[in-house]
């Protein structure tokens, strides 16, 4: 049994090592049992490297892969465990019967994070010799070999590394707070709790414009108070039942942290939850201008195939940012090249023209006016495009305030110069390029005011260009990896999953960790972001009454391996700030979870009190072309797959349909929710819905607690599907839902 209080950090970390290995074993065993639902693909070729257990392997690009749940090519990625066999396995016996040779392999290398196309081959480490790599038939062809995907163990590996007491660099202060609580809380000086401890009137005035309720304001102010009034580390808990505005509370907190220049790492268990928080933060930032012309300090990152970033989120998504900065940082096309080219042109434009004209035949010689306009039409747009990207995607702290202002001034002056020079004659433009800020004789006699104005603009541009060339210190590289590291190190507001936070290694700006849906995480998972040495404070937002972390092994379940840090600290009496007003459910719906799980502490917001509780049809979306979102929640992943397959070829127009398991919808919100209540046991007895991972069929025992899900319908209503007393088959449910969607489209 994992204890609630620990003697030291070593025993704390050690208490999770054995359960982690047991959970991995159980997870792999469960995957083997459900191998019929996993994806498989034919191996195109395989060869052994000089290291006996390492092979290079390539897979056929087949569109006929079975149950391919991952968006990347045939569901393959680094960290995957695969089974290699000479048959397409439908179950475990297909692999082991008749003494067939099979091998378990681990994908150790594949596509680079920033590559848009799948890799030509992968490196795998095998559990034994792969005979198919040597066997060639008489006609020169290799024996057929198939790869079946079992599971990805990257998160297991990341947790395992965090549990290494001797070698891992970690944050000692926050870990001490977690290990020795509540002893640390009694030893350290107590914070002055409450809003009175926040002295900044600026924070008060900003909060007053955010339309938050009292409990949200108190939660934010108390968390900020713990940060500002305590020089040591602190852990704060915000308790957020469904529909109480957790996401808005987080985004306002993050927005205030950005204004106060506190670096923040925001994590959540899933890509969906991370994107939701990042999207709300981006929207809030644009609604409350804080200089949104520069978002280089805000970064969202994660697996590009699983995260599926769209629309405005691409502005802060690492993969897209790297591609844009690649051009800006390149030696031959980047920022320094643009500055140098413009400086050389404005300084030596006329002498450049003379050299150019000498090389041309007499009949092909352009006028100086034509030459300058053509040259400027090439150099200026490149410089403007490059520096607008830099100003948006690179933090001000990297550019520096003085350089930032000089760039703005330069772009404005160049725009003026470009506009004015088009109104000049050939003689005038020559005088502009020969103009010095001292009296001199001119072929025009007294220079016109327009020439003097444009000439002075040119000289100011040269001064700014010279300063930027000497003072601006930005990368000059064509390496995507280098640019990615630069973005990760320079950002001060970062969004990612808890697991992928392991890639944040050298950022020294991050002093606050915010974990959304913290009650869904195993405590050992929370160690991944908590290891960062620069962190001083952590805020955990969650609700232990909702679905906990998925644990496969019964042994681990009994040992409390699935308990979250939020739940453990809460059970020890750690203070938590309750968000007590719900905005999602009509009172007739909220009364059950409020009384059953929250002791009647939740209040119904005026917005839900005023809405009539009655059935109503949404407008006919196909005519108005107004987007309507539909969420289908299924308790079993086999049903998710069956419905997805059935609806794959259907076109819904403005109707957006998402199908997922119960935990896959955690934190989601759609216009219409269709909840499937099918039963899957042979006796037709109702049982608690299973928690599922991608492509895995897993059932829970009826005795397990199943709290409320945070998925909701914005219309305070929904549809229950398949709730008849007889057991329904997955395909039958899929057909019912297909018919339902057809009716929705016709209305």
Tab-separated table of C-alpha atoms in Angstrom, residues 355-366:
chain	number	residue	atom	x	y	z
A	355	UNK	CA	28.163	48.339	-61.725
A	356	UNK	CA	25.016	46.602	-62.888
A	357	UNK	CA	24.582	48.842	-65.942
A	358	UNK	CA	28.196	48.282	-67.005
A	359	UNK	CA	27.480	44.570	-67.278
A	360	UNK	CA	24.391	45.105	-69.458
A	361	UNK	CA	24.198	45.703	-73.186
A	362	UNK	CA	23.333	49.246	-74.167
A	363	UNK	CA	19.812	48.392	-75.290
A	364	UNK	CA	19.096	46.481	-72.043
A	365	UNK	CA	20.274	49.122	-69.610
A	366	UNK	CA	17.432	50.115	-67.257
